[in-house]
């Protein structure tokens, strides 16, 4: 496979509602920004780009089938090749990886991945219903289809089995909201406390409104290219930031649609098939897991995402990572819920299964030099959701995974200050980061690793 | 004192408007002014009735109407799923039906929904639960009744429960729900 570079990106302002523009024009905001950032004009880029991948989750929200081609049309990209990808909340992450495939395979030299969602066209409770249709409509949806309810069930099990607390979850909310205070693209930024999170209206016990991401209108776009594509762009006058950002790891995993159907495997099967390389090589960790299983833990059950673990393990192997916590400088992960950020720490091997709660409050996933108003035990090690994540930035589903890619490119280019007009969120000397996109109750998960060259 | 609402509830309803402000002339200056116009938003209704088939899972619903709870079992391995599944995921074999109505059952996980999708808002708060059954490898999503939704507790996890069935079946998975086992 050929090397693939992520050279530029753009994000529209995420907002609760964007009635000022149609979805095509919102995408164009992000697309134009990405083109302008490499110093090209619209006609020149149009001439060079080989094709695109379009990303959006729900035809229901826009009440429009074939929205992808409407975006392609508006962006002036017809008749170049394109296709739409859809995979629930992981749609953006899948789109990024499809664009990567187009380049890595040699099918294209320059490919743009764009995505959007306009969720404001219906009331919040109807939006919840649309999203819940991404659960089995024969068996799950009719029982009380509500994703916050599904995630709340996962976390009650996590709490019971591992002792995770609501205060530990609230640490995630405080971190992400306060990070977003420095991100002008974020839909919400507020200086909140643990108490604020717990005193917010209860949505699905124990998750409060501040434990849950919001619905949004927004778009994002990322430009990927091969070495040949880079030469073509630069020959046309593009000014691509050096050092380059290369995509070095790709991983995907899946799990069953009905959360109730997930297996509950024994210790030996877990160690053989799901444990990280780091976990397999540590006798202490093996003993730790043995003890968990003796107390009744089974994997993945409903407390863990084996799709996330599978995607992570695959991406780490591809990128040559054995200790993600210390070999990644940051992770932009899919924190639709504070609880799912904690679950994902564990899936990605940033900590062991069962230790996500203590990890959340340790400080390891926080940024240095930001006052969170919290007493944190440990120094920052690997910033998680330095942008503010979905909880604060918003979650216009088809755009979300691409937004993560754009923020990751800017982190690795060390251009956060230029784009955010504030360098508080710049991870110092960031060399390697990961983006993580997640669908349903953990049905599709993607993990991609991006690295700064040199 | 409970926090008082500070915002009125928003709805999509409003007046029907025939005609909106627009420049009298379409000279260059007036047309340029249109760039400053606020967007027009209209309501679009979308209703549809689907003829949904439960296909090979139909007997599971038929059983509920007869106050029985079925599960699927791989005849060779014995792997059993609480949700119906026509074919086993490990062997690919066609499964057989078994009756788990009287199998001991326990709460595996739960939540209380104080908010939800439009369809279920009138039922809030309601309790969702995942039920585990002795000898069954997977769980069942259901409603849990007989517990106080205003006093949720992790202690609910592990309690023994038993199924109850609607007298008047709706041919939906909510034809069965669970309650704490008495005695």
Coordinates of C-alpha atoms in Angstrom, one line a residue:
Chain A
X1 CA 0.0 0.0 0.0
X2 CA 1.1 3.5 -0.8
X3 CA 1.9 6.1 1.9
X4 CA -1.1 8.4 2.6
X5 CA -0.9 12.0 3.8
X6 CA -3.6 14.0 5.5
X7 CA -2.6 17.5 4.4
X8 CA -5.5 19.8 5.2
X9 CA -8.9 20.1 6.7
X10 CA -11.8 22.4 7.5
X11 CA -14.7 22.4 10.0
X12 CA -17.8 24.5 9.9
X13 CA -19.0 26.1 13.1
X14 CA -21.0 23.4 14.9
X15 CA -24.3 24.8 16.2
X16 CA -27.6 23.6 17.5
X17 CA -29.2 24.9 14.3
X18 CA -27.9 26.3 11.0
X19 CA -31.0 27.4 9.1
X20 CA -28.9 30.1 7.4
X21 CA -27.6 27.6 4.9
X22 CA -28.5 24.3 3.2
X23 CA -26.3 21.3 4.1
X24 CA -24.4 21.6 0.8
X25 CA -23.4 25.2 1.6
X26 CA -22.4 24.2 5.2
X27 CA -20.1 21.5 3.7
X28 CA -18.7 24.1 1.3
X29 CA -17.6 26.2 4.3
X30 CA -15.5 23.3 5.6
X31 CA -14.3 22.4 2.1
X32 CA -13.3 25.9 1.1
X33 CA -11.4 26.2 4.4
X34 CA -9.4 23.0 3.6
X35 CA -8.5 24.3 0.1
X36 CA -7.6 27.7 1.3
X37 CA -5.4 26.3 4.0
X38 CA -3.1 24.8 1.3
X39 CA -3.2 28.1 -0.6
X40 CA -5.1 26.9 -3.6
X41 CA -8.1 28.5 -5.3
X42 CA -11.3 26.6 -5.9
X43 CA -10.9 25.9 -9.7
X44 CA -7.3 24.7 -9.3
X45 CA -8.1 22.3 -6.6
X46 CA -11.2 21.1 -8.5
X47 CA -9.0 20.3 -11.5
X48 CA -6.5 18.2 -9.4
X49 CA -8.7 16.3 -6.9
X50 CA -9.5 12.8 -8.2
X51 CA -12.7 12.2 -6.3
X52 CA -14.4 12.2 -2.9
X53 CA -16.1 10.2 -0.2
X54 CA -19.3 11.6 1.3
X55 CA -20.4 10.9 4.9
X56 CA -23.7 11.4 6.6
X57 CA -25.7 9.1 8.9
X58 CA -29.4 9.6 8.6
X59 CA -31.6 10.2 5.6
X60 CA -34.3 10.9 8.1
X61 CA -32.8 14.1 9.5
X62 CA -32.5 15.8 6.1
X63 CA -35.6 14.0 4.6
X64 CA -33.5 13.6 1.5
X65 CA -32.1 10.5 -0.1
X66 CA -28.9 10.8 -2.2
X67 CA -27.7 13.9 -0.3
X68 CA -24.2 12.8 -1.1
X69 CA -24.5 13.6 -4.7
X70 CA -26.1 16.9 -3.9
X71 CA -23.0 17.9 -2.1
X72 CA -20.8 16.6 -4.8
X73 CA -22.8 18.6 -7.3
X74 CA -22.7 21.8 -5.2
X75 CA -18.9 21.5 -4.7
X76 CA -18.4 21.3 -8.5
X77 CA -16.9 17.8 -8.3
X78 CA -19.2 16.1 -10.8
X79 CA -18.4 13.9 -12.8
X80 CA -15.5 12.7 -10.6
X81 CA -16.0 9.5 -8.7
X82 CA -17.6 9.5 -5.3
X83 CA -19.7 7.4 -2.9
X84 CA -21.5 7.8 0.3
X85 CA -20.6 5.8 3.5
X86 CA -22.9 5.2 6.4
X87 CA -22.2 3.5 9.6
X88 CA -24.1 5.2 12.4
X89 CA -21.9 7.3 14.7
X90 CA -18.8 5.9 13.0
X91 CA -19.8 7.3 9.6
X92 CA -17.1 10.0 9.7
X93 CA -14.4 7.6 10.8
X94 CA -15.4 5.1 8.1
X95 CA -15.4 8.0 5.5
X96 CA -11.8 9.0 6.5
X97 CA -10.7 5.4 6.1
X98 CA -12.5 5.0 2.8
X99 CA -10.6 8.0 1.5
X100 CA -7.4 6.5 2.9
X101 CA -8.2 3.3 0.9
X102 CA -8.7 5.3 -2.3
X103 CA -5.2 6.7 -2.0
X104 CA -3.4 3.7 -0.5
X105 CA -4.7 1.5 -3.2
X106 CA -3.5 3.7 -6.0
X107 CA -7.1 4.4 -7.2
X108 CA -6.7 8.1 -6.5
X109 CA -3.8 10.6 -5.8
X110 CA -5.9 13.3 -4.2
X111 CA -9.2 12.5 -2.4
X112 CA -11.4 14.7 -0.3
X113 CA -13.5 13.2 2.5
X114 CA -16.5 15.4 3.5
X115 CA -19.3 14.9 5.8
X116 CA -22.3 16.6 7.4
X117 CA -25.4 16.2 9.5
X118 CA -28.3 18.7 10.0
X119 CA -30.1 17.4 13.0
X120 CA -32.0 20.6 13.9
X121 CA -34.7 19.9 11.3
X122 CA -36.7 18.0 13.9
X123 CA -37.3 18.5 17.6
X124 CA -34.8 16.8 20.0
X125 CA -37.2 14.0 21.0
X126 CA -37.9 13.2 17.4
X127 CA -34.1 13.2 16.8
X128 CA -33.8 10.8 19.6
X129 CA -36.3 8.6 17.8
X130 CA -34.4 8.7 14.5
X131 CA -31.2 7.8 16.3
X132 CA -32.9 5.0 18.2
X133 CA -34.0 3.6 14.8
X134 CA -30.3 2.5 14.7
X135 CA -31.3 -0.2 17.1
X136 CA -33.2 -3.4 16.1
X137 CA -36.7 -2.2 15.3
X138 CA -38.2 -5.6 16.1
X139 CA -36.7 -6.2 19.5
X140 CA -34.9 -3.1 20.9
X141 CA -36.5 0.0 19.6
X142 CA -40.1 -0.9 20.7
X143 CA -39.0 -1.5 24.3
X144 CA -38.2 2.2 24.7
X145 CA -35.7 3.1 22.0
X146 CA -33.4 5.7 23.4
X147 CA -29.6 5.6 23.0
X148 CA -29.0 7.4 26.3
X149 CA -30.9 4.6 28.0
X150 CA -28.8 2.0 26.2
X151 CA -25.6 3.6 27.4
X152 CA -26.9 4.2 30.9
X153 CA -27.5 0.4 31.1
X154 CA -24.0 -0.3 30.1
X155 CA -22.7 2.1 32.8
X156 CA -24.8 0.7 35.6
X157 CA -23.1 -2.7 34.8
X158 CA -19.7 -1.0 34.6
X159 CA -20.3 0.6 38.0
X160 CA -21.6 -2.6 39.6
X161 CA -18.8 -4.7 38.2
X162 CA -15.8 -2.3 38.5
X163 CA -16.9 0.2 41.1
X164 CA -16.9 3.1 38.6
X165 CA -18.5 6.2 40.1
X166 CA -20.6 9.1 38.7
X167 CA -18.0 11.5 39.9
X168 CA -15.3 9.8 37.8
X169 CA -17.6 10.2 34.8
X170 CA -18.2 13.8 35.6
X171 CA -14.4 14.4 35.4
X172 CA -14.7 13.6 31.7
X173 CA -17.4 16.2 31.3
X174 CA -15.4 18.9 33.2
X175 CA -12.3 18.1 31.1
X176 CA -14.0 18.2 27.8
X177 CA -16.2 21.3 28.4
X178 CA -13.2 23.3 29.8
X179 CA -11.0 22.2 26.9
X180 CA -13.6 23.4 24.5
X181 CA -13.4 26.8 26.1
X182 CA -10.4 27.4 23.9
X183 CA -11.9 25.8 20.7
X184 CA -13.9 28.3 18.6
X185 CA -15.5 25.5 16.6
X186 CA -17.1 24.0 19.7
X187 CA -20.8 24.2 20.1
X188 CA -20.6 24.5 23.8
X189 CA -17.9 25.7 26.1
X190 CA -18.5 26.3 29.8
X191 CA -16.6 26.2 32.9
X192 CA -18.4 23.5 34.9
X193 CA -17.7 21.6 38.0
X194 CA -18.3 18.0 39.1
X195 CA -21.3 19.3 41.1
X196 CA -22.7 21.0 38.0
X197 CA -22.6 17.7 36.1
X198 CA -24.4 15.8 38.9
X199 CA -27.0 18.6 39.5
X200 CA -27.9 18.8 35.8
X201 CA -31.3 17.3 34.8
X202 CA -31.2 13.5 34.9
X203 CA -31.8 12.0 31.5
X204 CA -31.2 8.2 32.0
X205 CA -29.9 7.2 35.4
X206 CA -27.1 7.8 36.2
X207 CA -26.4 10.0 33.1
X208 CA -27.3 13.7 33.4
X209 CA -27.6 16.1 30.6
X210 CA -23.9 17.1 31.0
X211 CA -22.8 13.5 30.6
X212 CA -24.3 13.4 27.1
X213 CA -23.3 15.1 23.8
X214 CA -25.7 17.3 22.0
X215 CA -27.3 17.2 18.5
X216 CA -25.8 19.6 16.0
X217 CA -25.7 21.0 12.6
X218 CA -22.3 21.0 11.0
X219 CA -19.8 19.7 8.4
X220 CA -16.1 18.8 8.1
X221 CA -13.7 18.0 5.3
X222 CA -10.3 16.5 5.0
X223 CA -7.9 16.3 2.1
X224 CA -5.8 13.2 1.7
X225 CA -3.1 12.5 -0.9
X226 CA -0.3 10.2 -2.1
X227 CA 3.2 11.3 -2.8
X228 CA 2.3 11.8 -6.4
X229 CA -0.8 13.8 -5.4
X230 CA 1.4 16.0 -3.2
X231 CA 3.7 16.7 -6.1
X232 CA 0.7 17.6 -8.3
X233 CA -0.8 19.9 -5.7
X234 CA 2.5 21.6 -5.1
X235 CA 3.2 22.0 -8.8
X236 CA -0.1 23.8 -9.0
X237 CA 1.0 26.2 -6.2
X238 CA -0.2 24.5 -3.0
X239 CA 1.7 25.4 0.2
X240 CA 1.4 22.2 2.2
X241 CA 2.5 22.5 5.8
X242 CA 5.7 20.6 6.7
X243 CA 6.4 18.3 8.4
X244 CA 3.8 16.2 6.7
X245 CA 1.1 14.2 8.5
X246 CA 1.0 10.6 7.5
X247 CA -1.8 8.1 8.2
X248 CA 0.1 5.1 9.7
X249 CA -2.6 3.0 11.3
X250 CA -6.0 1.8 10.3
X251 CA -8.3 -0.4 12.4
X252 CA -11.9 -1.4 12.4
X253 CA -14.1 -3.6 14.4
X254 CA -17.8 -4.6 14.7
X255 CA -20.2 -6.0 17.2
X256 CA -23.8 -7.2 17.3
X257 CA -26.6 -4.9 16.7
X258 CA -28.5 -6.0 19.8
X259 CA -26.4 -5.2 22.8
X260 CA -28.1 -8.1 24.7
X261 CA -26.7 -10.6 22.1
X262 CA -23.1 -9.9 22.8
X263 CA -21.1 -12.8 24.1
X264 CA -19.7 -13.2 27.6
X265 CA -16.4 -15.0 26.9
X266 CA -14.1 -16.6 29.4
X267 CA -10.6 -15.5 30.6
X268 CA -8.7 -17.8 28.2
X269 CA -10.6 -16.7 25.1
X270 CA -10.3 -13.0 26.1
X271 CA -6.5 -13.3 26.6
X272 CA -6.0 -15.1 23.3
X273 CA -8.3 -13.0 21.1
X274 CA -8.8 -9.6 22.7
X275 CA -6.0 -8.7 25.1
X276 CA -3.5 -6.1 23.9
X277 CA 0.1 -7.1 23.3
X278 CA 1.0 -5.1 26.4
X279 CA -1.6 -7.0 28.5
X280 CA -0.4 -10.4 27.1
X281 CA 3.2 -9.7 28.0
X282 CA 2.5 -8.7 31.6
X283 CA 2.1 -11.4 34.3
X284 CA 0.7 -8.8 36.7
X285 CA -2.0 -7.9 34.2
X286 CA -2.8 -11.5 33.5
X287 CA -3.2 -12.0 37.3
X288 CA -5.4 -8.9 37.5
X289 CA -7.7 -10.2 34.7
X290 CA -7.8 -13.6 36.2
X291 CA -9.1 -12.1 39.4
X292 CA -11.7 -10.1 37.6
X293 CA -13.0 -13.2 35.9
X294 CA -13.0 -15.1 39.2
X295 CA -15.4 -12.4 40.4
X296 CA -17.7 -12.9 37.5
X297 CA -16.5 -10.6 34.8
X298 CA -17.1 -11.8 31.3
X299 CA -16.1 -10.1 28.0
X300 CA -17.3 -8.0 26.4
X301 CA -20.7 -8.2 28.1
X302 CA -22.4 -4.9 28.0
X303 CA -19.7 -3.0 29.9
X304 CA -17.1 -3.1 27.1
X305 CA -16.8 -2.6 23.4
X306 CA -15.0 -5.5 21.6
X307 CA -15.4 -3.6 18.4
X308 CA -13.3 -0.8 19.9
X309 CA -10.7 -3.2 21.2
X310 CA -10.5 -4.9 17.9
X311 CA -10.2 -1.6 16.0
X312 CA -7.6 -0.4 18.4
X313 CA -5.5 -3.5 18.4
X314 CA -5.6 -3.5 14.6
X315 CA -4.5 0.1 14.3
X316 CA -1.8 -0.2 16.9
X317 CA -0.3 -3.2 15.1
X318 CA -0.5 -1.4 11.8
X319 CA 1.3 1.7 13.3
X320 CA 3.8 -0.3 15.3
X321 CA 2.4 0.8 18.7
X322 CA 2.7 -1.4 21.7
X323 CA 2.0 1.0 24.6
X324 CA -0.7 3.4 23.3
X325 CA -0.8 5.5 26.5
X326 CA 2.9 6.4 26.2
X327 CA 3.3 6.2 22.4
X328 CA 0.4 8.5 21.5
X329 CA 0.5 12.2 22.3
X330 CA -3.3 12.6 22.1
X331 CA -6.5 10.8 21.2
X332 CA -9.6 12.3 19.8
X333 CA -12.2 9.7 20.8
X334 CA -16.0 9.3 20.5
X335 CA -17.3 10.6 23.8
X336 CA -21.0 10.6 23.0
X337 CA -21.3 9.9 26.8
X338 CA -18.8 10.5 29.6
X339 CA -19.3 6.8 30.4
X340 CA -18.4 5.8 26.8
X341 CA -15.1 7.8 27.0
X342 CA -14.3 5.8 30.1
X343 CA -15.2 2.5 28.3
X344 CA -13.1 3.6 25.4
X345 CA -10.0 4.3 27.6
X346 CA -10.1 0.6 28.4
X347 CA -10.9 -0.6 24.8
X348 CA -7.9 1.4 23.4
X349 CA -5.6 0.0 26.1
X350 CA -4.9 3.4 27.7
X351 CA -5.7 1.5 30.9
X352 CA -6.9 -2.0 31.7
X353 CA -10.5 -3.1 31.7
X354 CA -12.1 -2.1 34.9
X355 CA -9.7 0.8 35.5
X356 CA -11.3 3.4 33.3
X357 CA -13.0 5.2 36.3
X358 CA -9.8 5.8 38.2
X359 CA -8.0 6.7 34.9
X360 CA -10.6 9.4 34.2
X361 CA -10.0 11.1 37.5
X362 CA -6.2 10.6 37.5
X363 CA -5.4 13.5 35.3
X364 CA -3.5 11.4 32.8
X365 CA -6.0 12.3 30.0
X366 CA -6.0 16.1 30.8
X367 CA -4.0 18.9 29.2
X368 CA -1.2 20.6 31.1
X369 CA -1.5 24.4 31.8
X370 CA -5.3 24.4 31.9
X371 CA -7.0 25.0 35.2
X372 CA -9.8 22.5 35.5
X373 CA -10.6 23.4 39.1
X374 CA -9.9 19.8 40.0
X375 CA -7.3 18.1 42.2
X376 CA -5.7 15.6 39.9
X377 CA -3.4 12.9 41.2
X378 CA -1.2 12.4 38.1
X379 CA 0.5 14.5 35.5
X380 CA -1.0 14.6 32.0
X381 CA 0.4 11.7 29.9
X382 CA -1.8 11.5 26.8
X383 CA -4.4 14.2 26.2
X384 CA -7.9 12.7 25.4
X385 CA -10.2 14.9 23.5
X386 CA -8.1 18.1 23.7
X387 CA -10.7 19.7 21.3
X388 CA -13.5 19.1 23.8
X389 CA -14.8 16.0 22.1
X390 CA -18.4 15.3 21.1
X391 CA -19.6 16.4 24.5
X392 CA -18.6 20.0 24.0
X393 CA -17.9 20.3 20.2
X394 CA -21.2 18.7 19.3
X395 CA -22.0 15.6 17.3
X396 CA -23.3 16.3 13.7
X397 CA -22.9 12.6 13.1
X398 CA -21.5 12.4 9.6
X399 CA -19.1 15.2 10.3
X400 CA -17.9 14.1 13.7
X401 CA -15.2 11.6 12.7
X402 CA -13.9 14.0 10.1
X403 CA -13.8 16.8 12.6
X404 CA -11.6 14.6 14.7
X405 CA -9.3 14.0 11.7
X406 CA -9.0 17.8 11.1
X407 CA -8.2 18.6 14.7
X408 CA -5.6 15.7 14.7
X409 CA -4.0 17.1 11.5
X410 CA -3.8 20.6 13.1
X411 CA -2.3 19.2 16.3
X412 CA 0.4 17.3 14.4
X413 CA 1.1 20.3 12.1
X414 CA 1.3 22.4 15.3
X415 CA -1.1 24.9 13.7
X416 CA -3.8 24.9 16.4
X417 CA -3.0 28.5 17.3
X418 CA -3.5 29.6 13.6
X419 CA -6.8 27.8 13.4
X420 CA -8.2 28.3 16.9
X421 CA -6.6 31.8 17.4
X422 CA -5.5 30.3 20.8
X423 CA -2.7 27.8 21.5
X424 CA -4.0 26.5 24.8
X425 CA -5.1 23.3 23.2
X426 CA -1.9 22.7 21.3
X427 CA -0.3 19.4 22.5
X428 CA 3.3 20.4 22.7
X429 CA 5.6 18.6 20.3
X430 CA 2.8 16.3 19.2
X431 CA 4.2 13.5 17.0
X432 CA 1.5 10.9 17.0
X433 CA -2.2 10.9 17.6
X434 CA -5.3 8.7 17.1
X435 CA -8.8 9.3 16.2
X436 CA -11.6 7.0 17.2
X437 CA -15.1 6.9 15.7
X438 CA -18.0 4.7 17.2
X439 CA -21.4 3.7 16.2
X440 CA -24.6 2.4 17.9
X441 CA -24.0 0.5 21.1
X442 CA -20.5 -0.3 19.7
X443 CA -21.5 -1.9 16.4
X444 CA -18.9 -0.2 14.1
X445 CA -15.7 1.3 15.5
X446 CA -12.8 2.8 13.6
X447 CA -9.4 3.8 14.9
X448 CA -6.9 5.7 12.7
X449 CA -3.4 6.7 13.7
X450 CA -1.8 9.9 12.3
X451 CA 1.9 10.8 12.6
X452 CA 4.1 13.8 11.9
X453 CA 6.9 12.8 9.6
X454 CA 10.5 13.4 10.6
Chain B
X1 CA -37.2 24.3 46.6
X2 CA -37.3 22.7 43.1
X3 CA -35.7 24.7 40.3
X4 CA -38.4 26.6 38.4
X5 CA -38.3 26.4 34.6
X6 CA -36.9 29.6 33.0
X7 CA -37.6 28.7 29.4
X8 CA -40.9 28.0 27.6
X9 CA -41.2 24.8 25.8
X10 CA -40.7 25.2 22.0
X11 CA -42.9 23.6 19.4
X12 CA -42.8 23.6 15.7
X13 CA -46.3 24.9 15.2
X14 CA -47.1 28.5 14.1
X15 CA -49.1 30.7 11.8
X16 CA -49.5 29.9 8.1
X17 CA -48.0 32.8 6.2
X18 CA -48.9 33.6 2.6
X19 CA -46.1 35.7 1.2
X20 CA -43.0 37.1 2.8
X21 CA -41.3 40.5 2.6
X22 CA -39.4 41.0 -0.7
X23 CA -38.0 44.0 -2.5
X24 CA -40.6 45.8 -4.7
X25 CA -38.0 46.1 -7.5
X26 CA -35.3 43.7 -8.6
X27 CA -32.7 46.3 -9.3
X28 CA -29.0 45.4 -8.5
X29 CA -29.1 47.0 -5.1
X30 CA -32.3 45.2 -4.1
X31 CA -31.0 41.9 -5.3
X32 CA -27.8 42.4 -3.4
X33 CA -29.9 43.1 -0.3
X34 CA -31.3 39.6 -0.5
X35 CA -28.0 38.2 0.7
X36 CA -28.9 39.6 4.1
X37 CA -32.2 37.9 4.1
X38 CA -33.0 35.5 7.0
X39 CA -33.8 31.9 5.8
X40 CA -37.3 30.7 5.1
X41 CA -38.2 27.6 7.0
X42 CA -41.3 25.5 6.3
X43 CA -42.8 22.5 7.8
X44 CA -42.7 19.2 5.9
X45 CA -44.8 16.3 7.2
X46 CA -43.8 12.7 6.5
X47 CA -46.0 9.8 7.5
X48 CA -45.8 6.2 6.4
X49 CA -47.2 2.9 7.6
X50 CA -44.9 -0.1 7.1
X51 CA -46.0 -3.7 6.8
X52 CA -43.3 -5.2 9.0
X53 CA -42.6 -8.9 9.0
X54 CA -41.1 -10.7 11.9
X55 CA -40.1 -13.4 9.5
X56 CA -38.5 -16.5 11.1
X57 CA -38.8 -14.8 14.5
X58 CA -42.6 -14.8 14.4
X59 CA -43.0 -17.8 16.8
X60 CA -41.3 -15.7 19.5
X61 CA -44.1 -13.1 19.3
X62 CA -46.8 -15.8 19.0
X63 CA -45.5 -17.3 22.2
X64 CA -45.8 -14.0 24.0
X65 CA -49.4 -13.8 23.1
X66 CA -49.8 -17.2 24.8
X67 CA -47.8 -16.1 27.9
X68 CA -44.7 -18.1 27.0
X69 CA -41.2 -16.8 26.6
X70 CA -39.0 -18.6 24.0
X71 CA -35.3 -18.7 23.3
X72 CA -33.2 -20.1 20.5
X73 CA -30.7 -22.9 21.0
X74 CA -28.1 -24.5 18.7
X75 CA -29.0 -28.2 18.9
X76 CA -25.3 -29.3 18.7
X77 CA -23.5 -26.9 21.1
X78 CA -26.4 -25.9 23.3
X79 CA -25.5 -22.2 22.8
X80 CA -28.7 -20.4 23.7
X81 CA -29.8 -16.8 23.0
X82 CA -32.6 -15.0 24.8
X83 CA -33.4 -13.0 21.7
X84 CA -34.6 -15.3 18.8
X85 CA -32.0 -16.1 16.2
X86 CA -32.8 -18.4 13.3
X87 CA -29.2 -19.6 12.9
X88 CA -26.4 -20.0 15.5
X89 CA -23.5 -17.6 15.0
X90 CA -20.8 -20.1 15.8
X91 CA -22.0 -23.2 13.9
X92 CA -24.2 -21.6 11.3
X93 CA -26.8 -24.3 12.2
X94 CA -30.5 -23.7 12.3
X95 CA -31.6 -23.2 15.9
X96 CA -34.4 -24.9 17.7
X97 CA -37.0 -23.2 20.0
X98 CA -36.9 -23.7 23.8
X99 CA -39.2 -22.4 26.5
X100 CA -37.5 -20.3 29.1
X101 CA -40.7 -18.9 30.8
X102 CA -39.9 -20.5 34.1
X103 CA -36.1 -20.4 34.0
X104 CA -34.7 -18.4 36.9
X105 CA -34.0 -14.8 35.7
X106 CA -32.0 -11.9 37.2
X107 CA -31.4 -8.2 36.4
X108 CA -28.0 -7.8 34.7
X109 CA -28.1 -4.0 34.1
X110 CA -30.8 -1.3 34.1
X111 CA -31.5 2.4 33.8
X112 CA -34.4 4.7 34.4
X113 CA -35.3 6.9 31.4
X114 CA -36.6 10.3 32.5
X115 CA -36.5 11.5 28.9
X116 CA -36.6 9.6 25.6
X117 CA -37.7 9.4 22.0
X118 CA -40.9 11.1 21.0
X119 CA -42.9 7.8 20.9
X120 CA -42.0 6.9 24.5
X121 CA -42.2 10.4 26.1
X122 CA -45.6 9.8 27.6
X123 CA -44.3 6.7 29.4
X124 CA -41.4 8.5 31.1
X125 CA -40.1 7.7 33.6
X126 CA -39.7 4.0 32.7
X127 CA -37.2 1.4 33.6
X128 CA -35.2 -0.5 31.0
X129 CA -33.4 -3.6 32.0
X130 CA -31.2 -6.4 30.6
X131 CA -32.2 -9.7 32.0
X132 CA -30.0 -12.8 32.4
X133 CA -31.4 -16.3 32.5
X134 CA -29.8 -19.3 34.0
X135 CA -28.4 -21.5 31.3
X136 CA -28.9 -18.9 28.6
X137 CA -25.8 -17.3 27.0
X138 CA -27.2 -13.9 26.2
X139 CA -29.5 -11.3 27.7
X140 CA -32.9 -9.8 26.9
X141 CA -33.8 -6.2 26.8
X142 CA -37.1 -5.5 28.5
X143 CA -39.1 -3.2 30.8
X144 CA -38.8 -3.7 34.6
X145 CA -41.9 -2.9 36.7
X146 CA -42.4 -3.0 40.4
X147 CA -39.3 -0.9 41.3
X148 CA -39.4 2.8 42.2
X149 CA -38.2 4.9 39.2
X150 CA -37.5 7.8 41.6
X151 CA -35.1 5.7 43.7
X152 CA -32.8 3.8 41.4
X153 CA -30.1 1.8 43.0
X154 CA -27.3 -0.4 41.8
X155 CA -28.7 -3.0 44.3
X156 CA -31.3 -3.7 41.6
X157 CA -28.6 -5.5 39.7
X158 CA -28.8 -9.2 40.5
X159 CA -32.3 -9.2 41.9
X160 CA -34.5 -12.2 40.9
X161 CA -37.2 -11.4 38.5
X162 CA -40.0 -13.2 36.7
X163 CA -41.9 -12.4 33.5
X164 CA -45.3 -11.1 33.2
X165 CA -47.4 -10.9 30.0
X166 CA -49.9 -8.4 28.7
X167 CA -53.4 -9.8 28.6
X168 CA -54.0 -8.0 25.4
X169 CA -51.1 -8.7 23.2
X170 CA -49.7 -5.9 20.9
X171 CA -47.4 -8.3 19.1
X172 CA -44.4 -6.3 20.3
X173 CA -41.5 -7.3 22.6
X174 CA -43.2 -5.3 25.3
X175 CA -45.9 -8.0 25.5
X176 CA -43.5 -9.4 28.1
X177 CA -42.0 -7.4 31.0
X178 CA -40.4 -8.4 34.2
X179 CA -41.1 -7.8 37.9
X180 CA -39.1 -8.6 41.1
X181 CA -39.9 -12.2 42.1
X182 CA -42.1 -12.3 45.1
X183 CA -41.1 -14.4 48.1

